Short mmCIF file of C-alpha atoms in Angstrom, two decimals:
data_model
loop_
_atom_site.label_atom_id
_atom_site.label_comp_id
_atom_site.label_asym_id
_atom_site.label_seq_id
_atom_site.Cartn_x
_atom_site.Cartn_y
_atom_site.Cartn_z
CA MET A 1 0.00 0.00 0.00
CA ILE A 2 0.98 3.61 -0.43
CA ASP A 3 2.60 5.31 2.52
CA PRO A 4 0.00 7.56 4.16
CA GLN A 5 2.76 10.08 4.94
CA SER A 6 3.39 10.65 1.24
CA SER A 7 3.10 14.26 0.20
CA LEU A 8 1.39 13.24 -3.06
CA SER A 9 -2.40 13.18 -2.97
CA VAL A 10 -3.98 9.78 -3.78
CA HIS A 11 -7.01 9.63 -6.01
CA PRO A 12 -9.50 6.72 -5.86
CA TRP A 13 -8.60 5.53 -9.35
CA LEU A 14 -5.00 5.04 -8.15
CA MET A 15 -5.90 2.39 -5.56
CA CYS A 16 -5.26 -0.50 -7.98
CA ASP A 17 -1.94 -2.39 -7.71
CA THR A 18 -0.72 -1.28 -11.15
CA CYS A 19 -1.43 2.36 -10.37
CA GLN A 20 0.33 2.05 -7.01
CA GLU A 21 3.48 0.71 -8.68
CA LEU A 22 3.35 3.56 -11.19
CA LEU A 23 2.99 6.11 -8.41
CA ILE A 24 5.91 4.65 -6.46
CA LYS A 25 8.10 4.98 -9.56
CA MET A 26 7.03 8.60 -10.00
CA VAL A 27 7.98 9.67 -6.45
CA PRO A 28 11.81 9.54 -6.93
CA LEU A 29 11.34 11.02 -10.39
CA ALA A 30 9.52 14.00 -8.90
CA LYS A 31 12.22 14.37 -6.24
CA GLU A 32 14.93 14.31 -8.92
CA THR A 33 13.08 16.97 -10.89
CA VAL A 34 12.95 19.27 -7.85
CA GLU A 35 16.61 18.70 -7.06
CA SER A 36 17.64 19.37 -10.64
CA ARG A 37 16.41 22.91 -10.28
CA HIS A 38 19.40 23.56 -8.02
CA GLY A 39 21.81 21.26 -9.85
CA ILE A 40 23.98 21.55 -12.90
CA SER A 41 21.20 21.11 -15.41
CA SER A 42 19.91 24.68 -15.43
CA ILE A 43 21.20 28.19 -15.02
CA ILE A 44 18.25 29.43 -12.99
CA GLY A 45 15.88 27.28 -10.98
CA THR A 46 13.09 27.77 -8.48
CA GLY A 47 12.30 26.47 -5.03
CA LYS A 48 12.43 27.69 -1.45
CA CYS A 49 15.90 27.68 0.10
CA GLU A 50 15.91 26.85 3.80
CA SER A 51 19.63 27.53 4.34
CA TYR A 52 20.76 30.72 6.04
CA LEU A 53 23.99 32.53 6.89
CA ILE A 54 23.57 33.83 10.46
CA PHE A 55 19.91 33.97 11.51
CA SER A 56 17.20 31.42 10.78
CA SER A 57 14.76 34.28 10.22
CA GLU A 58 16.56 35.00 6.93
CA THR A 59 14.40 32.34 5.29
CA SER A 60 11.27 34.45 5.90
CA LEU A 61 12.61 37.25 3.71
CA GLY A 62 11.79 37.48 0.05
CA ASP A 63 14.10 35.67 -2.34
CA ALA A 64 14.95 38.82 -4.28
CA PHE A 65 15.86 40.68 -1.09
CA ARG A 66 17.95 37.75 0.17
CA ILE A 67 19.84 37.56 -3.13
CA PHE A 68 20.52 41.31 -2.92
CA LEU A 69 21.82 41.03 0.66
CA TYR A 70 24.04 38.05 -0.13
CA PHE A 71 25.49 39.76 -3.20
CA MET A 72 26.22 42.85 -1.11
CA GLY A 73 27.93 40.63 1.45
CA LEU A 74 29.93 38.99 -1.33
CA ALA A 75 31.02 42.38 -2.68
CA TYR A 76 32.03 43.51 0.83
CA CYS A 77 34.12 40.35 1.23
CA PHE A 78 35.87 41.17 -2.05
CA ILE A 79 36.67 44.63 -0.66
CA GLY A 80 38.16 42.95 2.40
CA LEU A 81 40.16 40.59 0.19
CA SER A 82 41.54 43.58 -1.69
CA ALA A 83 42.56 45.29 1.57
CA ILE A 84 44.28 42.27 3.12
CA THR A 85 45.95 41.41 -0.19
CA ALA A 86 47.67 44.81 -0.12
CA ARG A 87 49.12 43.97 3.30
CA PHE A 88 50.00 40.52 2.06
CA PHE A 89 52.02 41.91 -0.86
CA ARG A 90 53.83 44.36 1.44
CA SER A 91 54.88 41.54 3.77
CA MET A 92 55.86 39.37 0.81
CA GLU A 93 58.05 42.21 -0.51
CA ASN A 94 59.92 42.27 2.80
CA VAL A 95 60.40 38.50 2.61
CA VAL A 96 61.73 38.59 -0.95
CA LYS A 97 64.20 41.45 -0.45
CA HIS A 98 65.73 39.82 2.63
CA SER A 99 69.50 39.58 2.19
CA ARG A 100 72.23 37.72 4.02
CA LYS A 101 75.78 38.68 4.92
CA VAL A 102 78.54 36.91 2.99
CA VAL A 103 82.22 37.27 3.92
CA GLU A 104 84.88 36.46 1.31
CA ILE A 105 88.65 36.73 1.20
CA ASP A 106 90.10 38.90 -1.53
CA PRO A 107 92.75 36.78 -3.29
CA TYR A 108 94.69 39.91 -4.36
CA ASN A 109 95.37 41.55 -0.99
CA ASN A 110 94.10 38.83 1.42
CA THR A 111 91.51 41.13 3.03
CA LYS A 112 87.96 40.35 4.02
CA ILE A 113 85.20 41.45 1.68
CA VAL A 114 81.72 41.73 3.14
CA ARG A 115 78.80 41.73 0.76
CA TYR A 116 75.07 41.15 0.98
CA GLU A 117 73.22 38.86 -1.39
CA LYS A 118 69.51 38.14 -1.67
CA VAL A 119 68.27 34.96 -0.05
CA TRP A 120 65.58 34.38 -2.66
CA ASN A 121 66.30 33.74 -6.31
CA PHE A 122 64.29 36.13 -8.49
CA THR A 123 62.64 33.39 -10.57
CA ILE A 124 61.87 31.10 -7.63
CA ALA A 125 60.38 34.00 -5.67
CA ASP A 126 58.28 34.92 -8.70
CA ILE A 127 56.89 31.40 -9.14
CA SER A 128 56.51 30.50 -5.48
CA LEU A 129 55.80 33.54 -3.30
CA LEU A 130 54.42 35.97 -5.88
CA ALA A 131 52.37 33.51 -7.94
CA PHE A 132 51.19 31.63 -4.86
CA GLY A 133 50.32 34.90 -3.17
CA THR A 134 48.30 36.30 -6.07
CA SER A 135 46.42 32.99 -6.36
CA PHE A 136 45.96 32.36 -2.65
CA PRO A 137 42.36 33.69 -2.41
CA GLN A 138 41.32 31.22 -5.12
CA ILE A 139 43.48 28.41 -3.69
CA SER A 140 42.12 28.87 -0.17
CA LEU A 141 38.56 28.99 -1.51
CA ALA A 142 39.06 25.72 -3.41
CA THR A 143 40.76 24.05 -0.43
CA ILE A 144 37.99 25.10 1.96
CA ASP A 145 35.40 23.82 -0.51
CA ALA A 146 37.25 20.47 -0.61
CA ILE A 147 37.42 20.24 3.19
CA ARG A 148 33.70 20.98 3.47
CA ASN A 149 32.99 18.13 1.02
CA ILE A 150 35.44 15.67 2.57
CA GLY A 151 33.91 12.20 2.78
CA ASN A 152 31.74 12.89 -0.25
CA LEU A 153 32.48 10.71 -3.25
CA TYR A 154 31.70 13.65 -5.54
CA ALA A 155 34.00 16.67 -5.72
CA GLY A 156 32.61 20.14 -5.24
CA GLY A 157 32.49 22.29 -8.34
CA LEU A 158 33.03 25.65 -6.67
CA GLY A 159 36.83 25.38 -6.44
CA PRO A 160 37.69 24.17 -9.97
CA GLY A 161 35.15 26.55 -11.51
CA THR A 162 36.62 29.52 -9.64
CA LEU A 163 40.20 28.61 -10.54
CA VAL A 164 39.52 28.10 -14.24
CA GLY A 165 37.42 31.29 -14.33
CA SER A 166 40.13 33.17 -12.45
CA ALA A 167 42.74 31.97 -14.95
CA ALA A 168 40.57 33.34 -17.75
CA PHE A 169 40.14 36.66 -15.93
CA ASP A 170 43.89 36.93 -15.34
CA LEU A 171 44.72 36.18 -18.95
CA PHE A 172 42.12 38.28 -20.80
CA PRO A 173 40.86 41.32 -18.81
CA ILE A 174 44.21 41.96 -17.09
CA HIS A 175 46.07 41.84 -20.40
CA ALA A 176 43.36 44.04 -21.92
CA VAL A 177 43.85 46.70 -19.24
CA CYS A 178 47.65 46.56 -19.15
CA VAL A 179 48.06 46.87 -22.91
CA VAL A 180 46.43 50.33 -22.95
CA VAL A 181 47.96 51.67 -19.71
CA PRO A 182 51.32 52.91 -21.15
CA LYS A 183 51.32 56.34 -22.74
CA ALA A 184 50.92 56.72 -26.49
CA GLY A 185 53.99 55.39 -28.24
CA GLU A 186 55.53 53.99 -25.04
CA LEU A 187 56.57 50.32 -25.24
CA LYS A 188 57.10 47.89 -22.39
CA LYS A 189 58.27 44.34 -22.93
CA ILE A 190 59.05 41.23 -20.91
CA SER A 191 62.73 41.24 -19.95
CA ASP A 192 63.46 37.51 -19.56
CA ILE A 193 61.56 35.97 -22.46
CA GLY A 194 63.16 32.56 -21.83
CA VAL A 195 61.65 32.14 -18.35
CA TRP A 196 58.33 33.45 -19.66
CA LEU A 197 58.30 30.81 -22.41
CA VAL A 198 59.02 28.08 -19.86
CA GLU A 199 56.16 29.28 -17.65
CA LEU A 200 53.89 29.57 -20.69
CA ALA A 201 54.66 26.00 -21.77
CA TRP A 202 53.90 24.67 -18.29
CA SER A 203 50.70 26.71 -18.20
CA PHE A 204 49.46 25.20 -21.46
CA TRP A 205 50.48 21.74 -20.33
CA ALA A 206 48.51 22.21 -17.09
CA TYR A 207 45.22 22.50 -18.97
CA ILE A 208 46.13 19.69 -21.36
CA TRP A 209 46.93 17.54 -18.33
CA LEU A 210 43.56 18.30 -16.73
CA TYR A 211 41.75 17.34 -19.92
CA ILE A 212 43.69 14.07 -20.13
CA ILE A 213 42.83 12.93 -16.60
CA LEU A 214 39.20 14.07 -16.91
CA GLU A 215 38.39 12.63 -20.33
CA VAL A 216 41.08 10.15 -21.43
CA TRP A 217 42.66 8.16 -18.60
CA THR A 218 39.81 7.84 -16.10
CA PRO A 219 36.77 9.71 -17.44
CA ASN A 220 34.71 11.52 -14.79
CA VAL A 221 36.99 10.14 -12.05
CA ILE A 222 40.11 11.43 -10.27
CA THR A 223 42.37 8.83 -8.71
CA LEU A 224 44.87 9.33 -5.91
CA TRP A 225 47.83 9.00 -8.27
CA GLU A 226 46.40 11.54 -10.72
CA ALA A 227 45.93 14.08 -7.92
CA LEU A 228 49.44 13.39 -6.59
CA LEU A 229 51.01 13.76 -10.03
CA THR A 230 49.16 17.06 -10.50
CA VAL A 231 50.73 18.50 -7.34
CA LEU A 232 54.21 17.12 -8.06
CA GLN A 233 54.31 18.88 -11.42
CA TYR A 234 54.51 22.18 -9.54
CA GLY A 235 57.92 21.07 -8.26
CA LEU A 236 58.99 20.26 -11.81
CA LEU A 237 57.91 23.75 -12.87
CA LEU A 238 60.09 25.31 -10.15
CA THR A 239 63.08 23.19 -11.19
CA HIS A 240 62.70 23.92 -14.89
CA ALA A 241 62.26 27.67 -14.37
CA TYR A 242 65.32 27.78 -12.09
CA ALA A 243 67.32 25.86 -14.69
CA GLN A 244 66.29 28.39 -17.33
CA ASP A 245 67.24 31.29 -15.07
CA LYS A 246 70.67 29.78 -14.37
CA ARG A 247 71.10 28.72 -18.01
CA TRP A 248 71.71 25.07 -17.18
CA PRO A 249 72.78 23.09 -20.29
CA TYR A 250 70.18 20.81 -21.90
CA LEU A 251 67.44 22.18 -19.61
CA SER A 252 67.23 25.81 -20.72
CA LEU A 253 66.41 27.72 -23.88
CA PRO A 254 69.21 29.79 -25.50
CA MET A 255 67.21 33.01 -25.19
CA GLU A 256 68.68 36.46 -24.69
CA ARG A 257 67.79 38.13 -21.41
CA THR A 258 67.62 41.86 -20.98
CA GLN A 259 68.59 43.52 -17.73
CA ARG A 260 66.19 43.15 -14.83
CA PRO A 261 64.85 46.11 -12.87
CA GLU A 262 66.41 44.91 -9.61
CA GLU A 263 69.83 44.64 -11.26
CA TRP A 264 70.06 48.15 -12.70
CA VAL A 265 68.61 51.66 -12.54
CA PRO A 266 67.26 53.25 -15.74
CA PRO A 267 69.23 56.44 -16.61
CA GLU A 268 66.08 58.54 -16.80
CA THR A 269 65.03 57.60 -13.25
CA ALA A 270 68.45 57.63 -11.57
CA ILE A 271 68.89 59.97 -8.61
CA CYS A 272 72.65 59.85 -8.70
CA LYS A 273 75.04 58.95 -11.51
CA GLN A 274 78.79 58.53 -11.30
CA GLU A 275 81.10 56.71 -13.70
CA PHE A 276 84.25 54.85 -12.66
CA GLN A 277 87.19 53.95 -14.86
CA ALA A 278 89.66 51.21 -13.90
CA HIS A 279 93.39 51.79 -14.30
CA GLU A 280 96.30 49.40 -14.17
CA ASN A 281 97.62 50.36 -10.71
CA ASP A 282 94.25 50.83 -9.00
CA GLN A 283 93.20 48.61 -6.12
CA ARG A 284 90.12 46.40 -6.33
CA SER A 285 86.94 48.06 -5.01
CA ILE A 286 83.30 47.11 -4.60
CA VAL A 287 80.38 49.45 -5.21
CA ASP A 288 77.26 48.60 -3.22
CA ILE A 289 73.86 49.22 -4.82
CA PHE A 290 71.13 49.52 -2.22
CA SER A 291 67.52 48.44 -2.58
CA ILE A 292 65.27 50.77 -4.53
CA HIS A 293 62.62 50.38 -1.83
CA ASP A 294 64.77 51.61 1.06
CA LYS A 295 65.10 55.20 2.18
CA ASP A 296 68.15 57.10 0.95
CA LYS A 297 69.98 59.00 3.66
CA LYS A 298 72.62 61.64 3.05
CA VAL A 299 76.13 61.12 4.34
CA PRO A 300 76.97 63.71 7.02
CA GLY A 301 79.44 66.35 5.92
CA HIS A 302 78.40 66.48 2.28
CA ASP A 303 76.26 69.32 0.99
CA VAL A 304 73.99 68.44 -1.87
CA GLY A 305 72.88 71.01 -4.39
CA GLU A 306 69.81 70.71 -6.51
CA SER A 307 71.72 69.56 -9.55
CA SER A 308 74.70 67.93 -7.87
CA CYS A 309 75.34 64.30 -7.10
CA SER A 310 75.58 63.12 -3.52
CA ASN A 311 76.83 60.10 -1.67
CA PHE A 312 74.22 58.01 0.08
CA LEU A 313 74.51 55.85 3.15
CA GLU A 314 72.08 53.12 4.15
CA GLU A 315 71.78 52.91 7.91
CA MET A 316 71.98 49.30 9.07
CA ASP A 317 71.17 48.59 12.69
CA GLU A 318 70.52 45.06 13.90
CA ASN A 319 68.31 46.34 16.73
CA GLU A 320 66.49 48.86 14.57
CA ASP A 321 63.19 46.94 14.43
CA HIS A 322 62.73 45.82 18.02
CA PRO A 323 62.35 49.05 20.08
CA HIS A 324 59.68 50.46 17.79
CA VAL A 325 57.58 47.35 17.10
CA LEU A 326 54.88 48.13 19.67
CA THR A 327 54.80 51.77 18.60
CA MET A 328 54.36 50.78 14.96
CA TRP A 329 51.67 48.25 15.88
CA LYS A 330 49.82 50.90 17.87
CA GLN A 331 50.04 53.28 14.92
CA GLN A 332 48.31 50.68 12.73
CA PHE A 333 45.23 50.83 14.97
CA LEU A 334 45.31 54.63 15.04
CA ASP A 335 45.50 54.75 11.24
CA ALA A 336 42.62 52.27 11.00
CA LEU A 337 40.38 54.50 13.14
CA SER A 338 41.44 57.75 11.48
CA LEU A 339 39.15 59.15 8.80
CA LYS A 340 41.61 61.77 7.54
CA THR A 341 44.57 61.11 5.29
CA SER A 342 47.26 63.26 3.76
CA GLU A 343 45.64 62.76 0.35
CA SER A 344 42.22 63.91 1.53
CA LYS A 345 43.72 67.11 2.95
CA LYS A 346 45.12 67.98 -0.49
CA GLN A 347 41.72 67.64 -2.18
CA TYR A 348 39.79 70.89 -2.35
CA ASN A 349 36.74 69.42 -4.09
CA ILE A 350 34.14 68.83 -1.39
CA TYR A 351 32.55 65.94 -3.30
CA LEU A 352 35.84 64.11 -3.68
CA ARG A 353 36.61 64.56 -0.01
CA LEU A 354 33.14 63.32 0.89
CA ALA A 355 33.53 60.28 -1.37
CA ARG A 356 36.90 59.45 0.20
CA LEU A 357 35.37 59.84 3.67
CA CYS A 358 32.55 57.42 2.81
CA TRP A 359 35.06 54.97 1.40
CA ARG A 360 37.15 55.05 4.58
CA LEU A 361 34.01 54.55 6.66
CA LEU A 362 33.18 51.53 4.53
CA LEU A 363 36.69 50.15 4.98
CA ALA A 364 36.89 50.95 8.71
CA PRO A 365 35.81 47.47 9.97
CA TRP A 366 38.28 45.74 7.66
CA ARG A 367 41.09 48.18 8.52
CA LEU A 368 40.51 47.68 12.24
CA LEU A 369 40.48 43.89 11.85
CA PHE A 370 43.62 43.84 9.71
CA ALA A 371 45.44 46.11 12.15
CA PHE A 372 46.00 42.93 14.20
CA VAL A 373 48.42 41.79 11.48
CA PRO A 374 51.92 42.38 12.92
CA PRO A 375 54.13 45.05 11.33
CA TYR A 376 56.09 43.98 8.29
CA HIS A 377 59.46 44.55 9.96
CA ILE A 378 59.12 41.60 12.36
CA ALA A 379 60.98 38.44 11.28
CA HIS A 380 61.65 39.91 7.82
CA GLY A 381 57.91 39.99 7.10
CA TRP A 382 57.21 36.28 7.66
CA LEU A 383 54.86 36.84 10.61
CA ALA A 384 52.76 39.35 8.68
CA PHE A 385 52.89 37.01 5.66
CA ILE A 386 51.42 34.08 7.63
CA CYS A 387 48.81 36.20 9.43
CA SER A 388 47.65 37.65 6.11
CA LEU A 389 47.17 34.13 4.75
CA ILE A 390 45.03 33.26 7.78
CA PHE A 391 42.79 36.29 7.23
CA ILE A 392 42.49 35.51 3.51
CA SER A 393 41.44 31.94 4.35
CA GLY A 394 38.78 33.20 6.77
CA ILE A 395 37.30 35.57 4.20
CA ALA A 396 37.40 32.80 1.59
CA TYR A 397 35.32 30.59 3.89
CA VAL A 398 32.65 33.29 4.20
CA VAL A 399 32.72 33.69 0.41
CA THR A 400 32.00 29.97 -0.07
CA LYS A 401 29.03 30.17 2.31
CA LEU A 402 27.61 33.23 0.55
CA THR A 403 28.06 31.58 -2.84
CA ASP A 404 26.18 28.49 -1.69
CA LEU A 405 23.34 30.67 -0.43
CA ILE A 406 23.15 32.68 -3.66
CA SER A 407 23.02 29.46 -5.64
CA CYS A 408 20.43 27.98 -3.30
CA VAL A 409 18.10 30.99 -3.24
CA SER A 410 18.36 32.03 -6.88
CA GLY A 411 18.97 28.63 -8.44
CA ILE A 412 21.91 30.05 -10.39
CA ASN A 413 24.34 27.30 -11.27
CA PRO A 414 27.37 27.31 -8.91
CA TYR A 415 29.69 26.97 -11.90
CA VAL A 416 28.23 30.12 -13.44
CA ILE A 417 28.81 32.04 -10.21
CA ALA A 418 32.35 30.65 -10.04
CA PHE A 419 33.16 31.62 -13.65
CA THR A 420 31.90 35.18 -13.21
CA ALA A 421 31.44 36.68 -9.75
CA LEU A 422 33.94 34.63 -7.76
CA ALA A 423 36.64 34.67 -10.44
CA SER A 424 36.32 38.42 -10.98
CA GLY A 425 36.13 39.24 -7.28
CA THR A 426 39.11 37.15 -6.20
CA SER A 427 41.20 38.36 -9.15
CA TRP A 428 40.33 42.05 -8.77
CA PRO A 429 43.42 42.79 -6.60
CA ASP A 430 45.56 41.22 -9.34
CA LEU A 431 44.03 43.57 -11.89
CA VAL A 432 44.76 46.63 -9.76
CA ALA A 433 48.32 45.48 -9.00
CA SER A 434 49.05 44.71 -12.67
CA LYS A 435 47.68 48.11 -13.75
CA ILE A 436 49.91 49.92 -11.25
CA ALA A 437 52.92 47.85 -12.33
CA ALA A 438 52.23 48.62 -16.00
CA GLU A 439 52.17 52.34 -15.15
CA ARG A 440 55.28 52.52 -12.96
CA GLN A 441 57.64 49.74 -14.06
CA THR A 442 59.98 50.04 -17.01
CA THR A 443 59.30 46.46 -18.16
CA ALA A 444 56.22 44.25 -18.49
CA ASP A 445 57.48 41.55 -16.11
CA SER A 446 55.60 42.64 -13.00
CA ALA A 447 52.45 43.44 -14.98
CA ILE A 448 51.84 40.41 -17.19
CA ALA A 449 54.77 37.97 -17.07
CA ASN A 450 53.52 36.57 -13.77
CA ILE A 451 50.06 35.76 -15.17
CA THR A 452 51.04 32.54 -16.91
CA CYS A 453 52.87 31.43 -13.79
CA SER A 454 49.82 32.17 -11.63
CA ASN A 455 47.65 30.13 -13.98
CA SER A 456 50.01 27.18 -13.59
CA VAL A 457 49.83 27.50 -9.81
CA ASN A 458 46.02 27.60 -10.07
CA ILE A 459 46.04 24.13 -11.64
CA TYR A 460 48.94 22.34 -9.97
CA VAL A 461 48.25 23.69 -6.47
CA GLY A 462 44.76 25.22 -6.52
CA ILE A 463 43.08 22.18 -8.08
CA GLY A 464 45.71 19.54 -7.27
CA VAL A 465 45.80 20.04 -3.49
CA PRO A 466 41.98 19.93 -2.96
CA TRP A 467 41.73 16.87 -5.17
CA LEU A 468 44.62 15.26 -3.27
CA ILE A 469 42.82 15.87 0.03
CA ASN A 470 39.56 14.32 -1.20
CA THR A 471 41.13 11.40 -3.07
CA ALA A 472 43.39 10.50 -0.14
CA TYR A 473 40.44 10.47 2.26
CA ASN A 474 38.22 8.48 -0.11
CA PHE A 475 41.01 5.98 -0.76
CA ILE A 476 41.62 5.41 2.96
CA ALA A 477 37.97 5.42 4.04
CA TYR A 478 36.11 3.87 1.09
CA ARG A 479 38.77 2.57 -1.32
CA GLU A 480 36.98 4.66 -3.94
CA PRO A 481 38.24 7.39 -6.29
CA LEU A 482 36.90 10.94 -6.42
CA LYS A 483 34.05 11.43 -8.88
CA ILE A 484 33.45 14.64 -10.81
CA LYS A 485 29.79 15.63 -11.17
CA ASP A 486 30.11 17.57 -14.40
CA ALA A 487 33.43 16.51 -15.84
CA ALA A 488 32.12 17.10 -19.37
CA GLY A 489 31.30 20.73 -18.56
CA LEU A 490 34.68 21.32 -16.91
CA SER A 491 36.49 19.66 -19.82
CA PHE A 492 34.58 21.81 -22.28
CA SER A 493 35.58 24.93 -20.33
CA LEU A 494 39.21 23.81 -20.47
CA LEU A 495 39.00 23.36 -24.25
CA VAL A 496 37.42 26.80 -24.70
CA PHE A 497 40.00 28.41 -22.44
CA PHE A 498 42.87 26.65 -24.20
CA SER A 499 41.63 27.80 -27.62
CA THR A 500 41.07 31.41 -26.56
CA SER A 501 44.37 31.54 -24.65
CA VAL A 502 46.24 30.41 -27.78
CA ALA A 503 44.66 33.34 -29.62
CA CYS A 504 45.64 35.71 -26.79
CA ILE A 505 49.27 34.53 -26.68
CA ALA A 506 49.47 34.67 -30.48
CA VAL A 507 48.51 38.35 -30.38
CA LEU A 508 51.14 39.04 -27.69
CA VAL A 509 53.83 37.27 -29.74
CA PHE A 510 52.75 39.17 -32.85
CA ARG A 511 53.04 42.48 -30.96
CA ARG A 512 56.49 41.44 -29.73
CA LEU A 513 57.67 40.66 -33.26
CA THR A 514 56.16 43.73 -34.94
CA LEU A 515 56.18 46.45 -32.27
CA GLY A 516 59.00 45.08 -30.13
CA ALA A 517 56.94 44.90 -26.93
CA GLU A 518 53.81 43.33 -25.47
CA LEU A 519 52.37 46.49 -23.88
CA GLY A 520 51.80 49.98 -25.23
CA GLY A 521 52.48 51.18 -28.73
CA PRO A 522 50.17 53.17 -31.02
CA ARG A 523 46.87 53.95 -29.27
CA LEU A 524 44.70 52.54 -32.04
CA TRP A 525 46.36 49.13 -32.01
CA ALA A 526 46.48 49.10 -28.23
CA TRP A 527 42.71 49.63 -28.01
CA VAL A 528 42.06 47.06 -30.75
CA THR A 529 44.09 44.54 -28.76
CA CYS A 530 42.20 45.47 -25.58
CA ILE A 531 38.79 44.93 -27.21
CA PHE A 532 39.93 41.62 -28.73
CA PHE A 533 41.06 40.30 -25.34
CA MET A 534 37.74 41.28 -23.72
CA LEU A 535 35.83 39.52 -26.50
CA LEU A 536 37.85 36.36 -25.83
CA TRP A 537 36.87 36.54 -22.16
CA LEU A 538 33.18 36.97 -23.00
CA ILE A 539 33.35 33.99 -25.37
CA PHE A 540 34.83 31.85 -22.59
CA VAL A 541 32.26 32.90 -19.96
CA VAL A 542 29.21 32.56 -22.23
CA LEU A 543 30.15 29.21 -23.77
CA SER A 544 31.21 27.70 -20.43
CA SER A 545 28.02 28.85 -18.71
CA LEU A 546 25.82 27.46 -21.48
CA LYS A 547 27.65 24.12 -21.44
CA VAL A 548 27.45 23.46 -17.70
CA SER A 549 23.76 24.42 -17.87
CA ASP A 550 23.09 21.79 -20.57
CA ILE A 551 21.90 24.43 -23.02
CA ILE A 552 24.52 23.53 -25.61
#
């Protein structure tokens, strides 16, 4: 007999045995139809969402109002991510420019020579700290999504969707903005094209590798070995890039490298210039070049005219940081609570000052929270670096909850949200940083050369680590692999991204061969390139969204 607790009404003509069997078969079908409204089969679905963020009374609000509130919360989290990312980059800069003391014996006069060399190799720091740092919001979001779904045989789609969408945002909109930033006729190119080609090759291989394990080796399934191999390839990328930087035989490309910004000072931006000429009877001397980020201090006893050249002395005190740590930390809280800045005092337009005041009021909670991050001077920036990562992870967790609620209330496919809102929001700090670098740096390395490396980190670490966590748990607990709900949709997105990225890189190579640089040049061609890159991004987003929604 039919369960009297069934929510389906029973008509008298359904009391026969045949009709009962038919009704029993229809019950799971009806349940599947309701669940599909929130699944991967449609972009927008319907149905009441009983989940909530903080208060259970949220469910009594209208769906449109709830969606608006959750989107506002998501936007505010992105503002917080932008603020903490700025602190993160400052701490990372202190870590990278850390130098160590090296004492050598001069073979000519048997005297001690003291010099300072950087602890971090430029290429390794670029691929590890910088690329990992720019991708950490996406990586933490994907890792948190994997931890929330641990024990589930099916992988969550929020992390991979965000990482692939973020890679597309980094490649297309960021290139589109950076190519038009230089002034008319100004050209900026990548200095070490050999390392860039190595990173580009590994970036392309990352997406080919994902397609192979999703569609060729074990379709719709990720095994423990596939996840482990994905993560280990990040180590191979580091080794290969370091070999290219050091010009190891058989492992590097014979490409010419121009001078790097940290190795020289452009003549037009030099504060002081002095030429030395070596003679036969002169003694050996060493000229120290200090960091461009440190403060220049005049040597006592030397007057400096407006057009003259002065000697500079960098004050080095081993105990310089410790007495003022608490004072600096206190100043961070005072700055967070202050509504006036030196820039606002210079603005005479009342509307601009009012807008800046409103913006600082909006940022006040985030600034006060992030004031707990220790000053950058402690432990060469490592403490601030780690604390910033913790705050980014916390915000990423809130972002995942808000995304789930938006998908639940509106019925918008989680992959669509990941491709668009999450990818754009988590990559927005990268866009701002790349734009500033394209304006101020003399080369294109800081602006766009790191993008291909970040995309590689997105795959090898951002997708590999969450998959490794889930596959390892499933292997130990169930002896089962990790299943991908919509592997076909993800594979299609990878194919679309690979095709559009080839077109993007081809344009950059063409600009390098014809104009001599990737960024800048004639304004007309710069804007044409910008529009073309944005069209490539729209093609990726639209086609990927339609595919995961089973429309195409």
